[in-house]
PDB file of C-alpha atoms and ligand atoms in Angstrom:
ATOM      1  CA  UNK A  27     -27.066   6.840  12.920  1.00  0.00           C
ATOM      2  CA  UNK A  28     -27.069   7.185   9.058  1.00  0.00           C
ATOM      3  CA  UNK A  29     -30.638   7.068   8.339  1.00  0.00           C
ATOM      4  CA  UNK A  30     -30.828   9.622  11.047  1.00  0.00           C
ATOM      5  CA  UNK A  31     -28.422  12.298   9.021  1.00  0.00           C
ATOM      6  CA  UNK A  32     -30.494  11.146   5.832  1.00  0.00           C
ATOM      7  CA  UNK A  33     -33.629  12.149   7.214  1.00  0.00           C
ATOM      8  CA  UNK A  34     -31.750  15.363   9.084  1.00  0.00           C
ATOM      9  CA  UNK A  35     -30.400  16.290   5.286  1.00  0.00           C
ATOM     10  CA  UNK A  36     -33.909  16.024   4.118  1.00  0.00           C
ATOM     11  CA  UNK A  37     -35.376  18.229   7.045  1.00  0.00           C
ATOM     12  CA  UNK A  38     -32.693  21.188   6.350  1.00  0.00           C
ATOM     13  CA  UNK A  39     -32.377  21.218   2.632  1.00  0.00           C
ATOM     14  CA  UNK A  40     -35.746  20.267   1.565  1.00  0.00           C
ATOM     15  CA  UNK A  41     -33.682  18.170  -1.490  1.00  0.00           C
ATOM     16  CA  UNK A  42     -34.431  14.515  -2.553  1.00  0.00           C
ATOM     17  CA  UNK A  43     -31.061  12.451  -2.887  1.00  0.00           C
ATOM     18  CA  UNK A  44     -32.707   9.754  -4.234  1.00  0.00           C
ATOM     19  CA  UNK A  45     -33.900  11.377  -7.294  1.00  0.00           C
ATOM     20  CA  UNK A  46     -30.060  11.572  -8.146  1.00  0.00           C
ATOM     21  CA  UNK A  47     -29.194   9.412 -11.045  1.00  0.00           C
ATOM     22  CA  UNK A  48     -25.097  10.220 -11.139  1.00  0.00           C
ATOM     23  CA  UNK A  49     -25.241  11.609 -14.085  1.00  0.00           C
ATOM     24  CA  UNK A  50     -21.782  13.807 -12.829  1.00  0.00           C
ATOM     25  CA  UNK A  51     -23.508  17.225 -14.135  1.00  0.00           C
ATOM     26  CA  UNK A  52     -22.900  18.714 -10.609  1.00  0.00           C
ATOM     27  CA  UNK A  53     -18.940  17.732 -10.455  1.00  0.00           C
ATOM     28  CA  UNK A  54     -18.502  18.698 -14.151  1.00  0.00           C
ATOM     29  CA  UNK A  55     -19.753  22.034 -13.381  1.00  0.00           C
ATOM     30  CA  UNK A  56     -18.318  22.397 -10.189  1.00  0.00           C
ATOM     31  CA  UNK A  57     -15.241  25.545  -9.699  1.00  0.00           C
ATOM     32  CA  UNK A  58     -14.421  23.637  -6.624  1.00  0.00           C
ATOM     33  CA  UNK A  59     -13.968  20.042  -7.890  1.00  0.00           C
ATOM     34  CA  UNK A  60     -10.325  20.185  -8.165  1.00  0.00           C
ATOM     35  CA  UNK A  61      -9.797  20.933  -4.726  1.00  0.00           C
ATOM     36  CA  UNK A  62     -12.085  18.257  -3.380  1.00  0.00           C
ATOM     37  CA  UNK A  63     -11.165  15.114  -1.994  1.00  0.00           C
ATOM     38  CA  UNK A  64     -14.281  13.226  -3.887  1.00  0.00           C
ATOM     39  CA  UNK A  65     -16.704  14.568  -6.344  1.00  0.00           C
ATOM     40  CA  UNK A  66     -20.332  16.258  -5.551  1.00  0.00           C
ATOM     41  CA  UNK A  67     -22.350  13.181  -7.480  1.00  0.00           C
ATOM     42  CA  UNK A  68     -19.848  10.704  -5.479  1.00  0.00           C
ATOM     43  CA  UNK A  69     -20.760  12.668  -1.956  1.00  0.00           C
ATOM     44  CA  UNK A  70     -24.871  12.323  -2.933  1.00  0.00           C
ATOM     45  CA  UNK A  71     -23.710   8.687  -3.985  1.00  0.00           C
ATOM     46  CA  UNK A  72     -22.093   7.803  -0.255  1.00  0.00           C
ATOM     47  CA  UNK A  73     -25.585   9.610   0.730  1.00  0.00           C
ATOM     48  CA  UNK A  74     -27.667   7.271  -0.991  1.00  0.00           C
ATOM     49  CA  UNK A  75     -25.900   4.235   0.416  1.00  0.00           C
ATOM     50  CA  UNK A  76     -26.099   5.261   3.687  1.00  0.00           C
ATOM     51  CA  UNK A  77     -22.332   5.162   3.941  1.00  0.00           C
ATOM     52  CA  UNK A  78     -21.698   6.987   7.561  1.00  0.00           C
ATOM     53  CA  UNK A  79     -18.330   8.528   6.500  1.00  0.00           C
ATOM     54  CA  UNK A  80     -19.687  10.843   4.588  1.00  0.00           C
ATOM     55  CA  UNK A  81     -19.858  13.574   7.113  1.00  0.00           C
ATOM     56  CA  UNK A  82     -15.941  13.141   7.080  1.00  0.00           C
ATOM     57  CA  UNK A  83     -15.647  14.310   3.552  1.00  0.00           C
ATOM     58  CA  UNK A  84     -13.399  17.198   3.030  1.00  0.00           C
ATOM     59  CA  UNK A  85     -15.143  18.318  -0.305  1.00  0.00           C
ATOM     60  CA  UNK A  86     -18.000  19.488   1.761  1.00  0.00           C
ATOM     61  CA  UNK A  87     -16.236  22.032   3.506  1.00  0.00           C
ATOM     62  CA  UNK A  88     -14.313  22.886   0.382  1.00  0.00           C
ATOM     63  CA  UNK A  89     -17.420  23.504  -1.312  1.00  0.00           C
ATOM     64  CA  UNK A  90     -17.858  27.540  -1.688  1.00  0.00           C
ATOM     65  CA  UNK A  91     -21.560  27.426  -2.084  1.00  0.00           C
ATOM     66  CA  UNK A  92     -22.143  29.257  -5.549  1.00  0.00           C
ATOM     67  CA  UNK A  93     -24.581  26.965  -6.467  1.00  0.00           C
ATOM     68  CA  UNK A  94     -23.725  26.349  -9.873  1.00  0.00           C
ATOM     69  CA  UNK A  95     -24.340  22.757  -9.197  1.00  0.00           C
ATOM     70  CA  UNK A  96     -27.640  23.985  -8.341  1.00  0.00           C
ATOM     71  CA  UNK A  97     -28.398  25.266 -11.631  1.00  0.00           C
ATOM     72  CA  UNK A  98     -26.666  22.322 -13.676  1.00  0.00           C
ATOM     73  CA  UNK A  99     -28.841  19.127 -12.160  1.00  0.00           C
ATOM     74  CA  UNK A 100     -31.391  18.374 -13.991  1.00  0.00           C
ATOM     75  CA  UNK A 101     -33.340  16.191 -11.025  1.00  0.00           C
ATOM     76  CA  UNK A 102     -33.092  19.500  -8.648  1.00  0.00           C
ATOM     77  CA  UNK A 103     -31.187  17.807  -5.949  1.00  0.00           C
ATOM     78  CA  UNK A 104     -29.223  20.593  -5.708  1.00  0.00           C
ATOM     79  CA  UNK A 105     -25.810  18.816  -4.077  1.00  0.00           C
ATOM     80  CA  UNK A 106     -24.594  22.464  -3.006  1.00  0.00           C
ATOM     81  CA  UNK A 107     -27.666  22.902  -0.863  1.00  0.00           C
ATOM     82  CA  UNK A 108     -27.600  19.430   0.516  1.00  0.00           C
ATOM     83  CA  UNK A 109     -23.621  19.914   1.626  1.00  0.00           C
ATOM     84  CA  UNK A 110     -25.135  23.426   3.911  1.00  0.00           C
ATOM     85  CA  UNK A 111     -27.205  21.322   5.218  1.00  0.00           C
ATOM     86  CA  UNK A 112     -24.498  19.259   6.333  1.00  0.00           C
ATOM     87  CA  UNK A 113     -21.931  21.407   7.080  1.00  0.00           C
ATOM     88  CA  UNK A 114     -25.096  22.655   9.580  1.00  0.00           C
ATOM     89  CA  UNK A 115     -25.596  19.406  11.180  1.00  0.00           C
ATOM     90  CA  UNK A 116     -21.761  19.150  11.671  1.00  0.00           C
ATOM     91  CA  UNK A 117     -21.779  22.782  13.300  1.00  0.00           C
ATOM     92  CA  UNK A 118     -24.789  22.213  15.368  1.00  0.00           C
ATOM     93  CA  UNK A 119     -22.937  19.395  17.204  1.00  0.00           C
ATOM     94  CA  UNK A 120     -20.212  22.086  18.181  1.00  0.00           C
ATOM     95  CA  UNK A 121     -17.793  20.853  15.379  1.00  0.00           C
ATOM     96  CA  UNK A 122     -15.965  24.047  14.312  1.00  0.00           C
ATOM     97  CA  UNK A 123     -13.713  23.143  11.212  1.00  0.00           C
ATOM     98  CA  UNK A 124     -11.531  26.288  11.492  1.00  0.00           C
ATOM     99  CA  UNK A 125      -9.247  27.094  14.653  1.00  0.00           C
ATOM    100  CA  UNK A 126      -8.442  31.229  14.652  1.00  0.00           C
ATOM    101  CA  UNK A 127      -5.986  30.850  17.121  1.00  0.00           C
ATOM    102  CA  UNK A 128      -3.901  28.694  14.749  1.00  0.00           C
ATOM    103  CA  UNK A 129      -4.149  31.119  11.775  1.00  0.00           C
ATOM    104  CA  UNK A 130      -1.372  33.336  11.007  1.00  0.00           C
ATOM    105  CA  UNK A 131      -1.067  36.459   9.154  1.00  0.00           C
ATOM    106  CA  UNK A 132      -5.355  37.010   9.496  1.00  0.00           C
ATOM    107  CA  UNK A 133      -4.337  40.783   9.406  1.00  0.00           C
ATOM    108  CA  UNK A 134      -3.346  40.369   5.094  1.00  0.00           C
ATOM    109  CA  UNK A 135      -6.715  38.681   4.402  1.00  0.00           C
ATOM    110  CA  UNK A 136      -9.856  40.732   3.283  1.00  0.00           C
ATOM    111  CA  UNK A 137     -12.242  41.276   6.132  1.00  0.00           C
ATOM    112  CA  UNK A 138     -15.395  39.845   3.722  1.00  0.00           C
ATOM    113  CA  UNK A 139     -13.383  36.305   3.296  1.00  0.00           C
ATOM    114  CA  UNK A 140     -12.814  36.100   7.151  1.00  0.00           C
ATOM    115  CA  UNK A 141     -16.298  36.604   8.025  1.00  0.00           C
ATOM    116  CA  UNK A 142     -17.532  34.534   5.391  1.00  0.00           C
ATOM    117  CA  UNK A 143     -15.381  31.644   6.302  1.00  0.00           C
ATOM    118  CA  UNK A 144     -16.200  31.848   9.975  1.00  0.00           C
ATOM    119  CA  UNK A 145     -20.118  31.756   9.416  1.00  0.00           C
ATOM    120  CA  UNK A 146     -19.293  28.806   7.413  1.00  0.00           C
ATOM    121  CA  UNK A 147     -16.768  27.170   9.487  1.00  0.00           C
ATOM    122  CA  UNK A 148     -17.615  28.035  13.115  1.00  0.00           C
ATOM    123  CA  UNK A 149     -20.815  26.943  15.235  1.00  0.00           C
TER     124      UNK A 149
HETATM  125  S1  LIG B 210     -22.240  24.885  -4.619  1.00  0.00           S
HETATM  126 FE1  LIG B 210     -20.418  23.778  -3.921  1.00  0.00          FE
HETATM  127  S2  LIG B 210     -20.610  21.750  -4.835  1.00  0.00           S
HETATM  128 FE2  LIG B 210     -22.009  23.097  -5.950  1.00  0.00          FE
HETATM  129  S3  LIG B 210     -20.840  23.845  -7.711  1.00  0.00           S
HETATM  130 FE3  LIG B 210     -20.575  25.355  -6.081  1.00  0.00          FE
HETATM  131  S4  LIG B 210     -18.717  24.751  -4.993  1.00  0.00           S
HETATM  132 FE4  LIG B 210     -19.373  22.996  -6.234  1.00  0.00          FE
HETATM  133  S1  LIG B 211     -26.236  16.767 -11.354  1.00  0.00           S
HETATM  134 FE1  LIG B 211     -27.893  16.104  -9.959  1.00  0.00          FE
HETATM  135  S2  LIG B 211     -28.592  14.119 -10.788  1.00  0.00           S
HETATM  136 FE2  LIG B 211     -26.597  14.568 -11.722  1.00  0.00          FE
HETATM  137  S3  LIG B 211     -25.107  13.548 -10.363  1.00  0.00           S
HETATM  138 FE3  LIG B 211     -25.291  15.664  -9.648  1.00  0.00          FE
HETATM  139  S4  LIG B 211     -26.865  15.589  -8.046  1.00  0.00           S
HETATM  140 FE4  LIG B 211     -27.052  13.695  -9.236  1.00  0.00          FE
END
């Protein structure tokens, strides 16, 4: 239920995504924006409109959380600390976005990026 993730997205990040007025500051800003499949503003927009597919969006799982976004919006509602708080929700229902067993060649990356990617991927 949508206004059920609203409120949930509230409850984790402490952030107000109705004080967003899409000004675009966040995806201008953002390193990741290229790689995403919509923008940060256009995420808090689906948000605001209660649109339920939002929790399908890639961008939020692209999103590296460096929080420049965070620094950038000048309402404080702080898109890279609303998309933890999904990516939380999403984990907490035992939705891992990463499968290890499918990964090859694990033994070339840097220990640091496989850790970080599995407390961000993996419930
Ligand atoms: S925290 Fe995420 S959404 Fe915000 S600027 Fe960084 S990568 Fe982009
Ligand atoms: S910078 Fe803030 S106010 Fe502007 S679009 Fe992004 S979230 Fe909304």
């Amino acid at each position: 239920m949508v206004s059920e993730l609203i409120e949930k997205v509230r409850s984790i990040s402490g952030k107000n995504i109705y004080s967003c007025y899409q000004c675009g500051m966040c995806s201008a800003s953002c390193p990741m924006a290229p790689f995403m499949d919509i923008l940060p503003h256009q995420v808090i927009r689906l948000l605001q409109l209660g649109n339920p597919d939002v929790v399908n969006v890639k961008s939020i799982w692209v999103c590296v959380s460096c929080m420049t976004c965070t620094d950038r919006c000048p309402r404080k509602v702080d898109p890279g600390t609303i998309f933890e708080a999904i990516r939380l929700i999403t984990l907490r229902k035992g939705i891992d976005r990463i499968k290890y067993r499918e990964l090859k060649d694990l033994h070339k990356a840097p220990s640091m990026a496989l850790i970080a990617v599995s407390r961000k991927m993996t419930g």
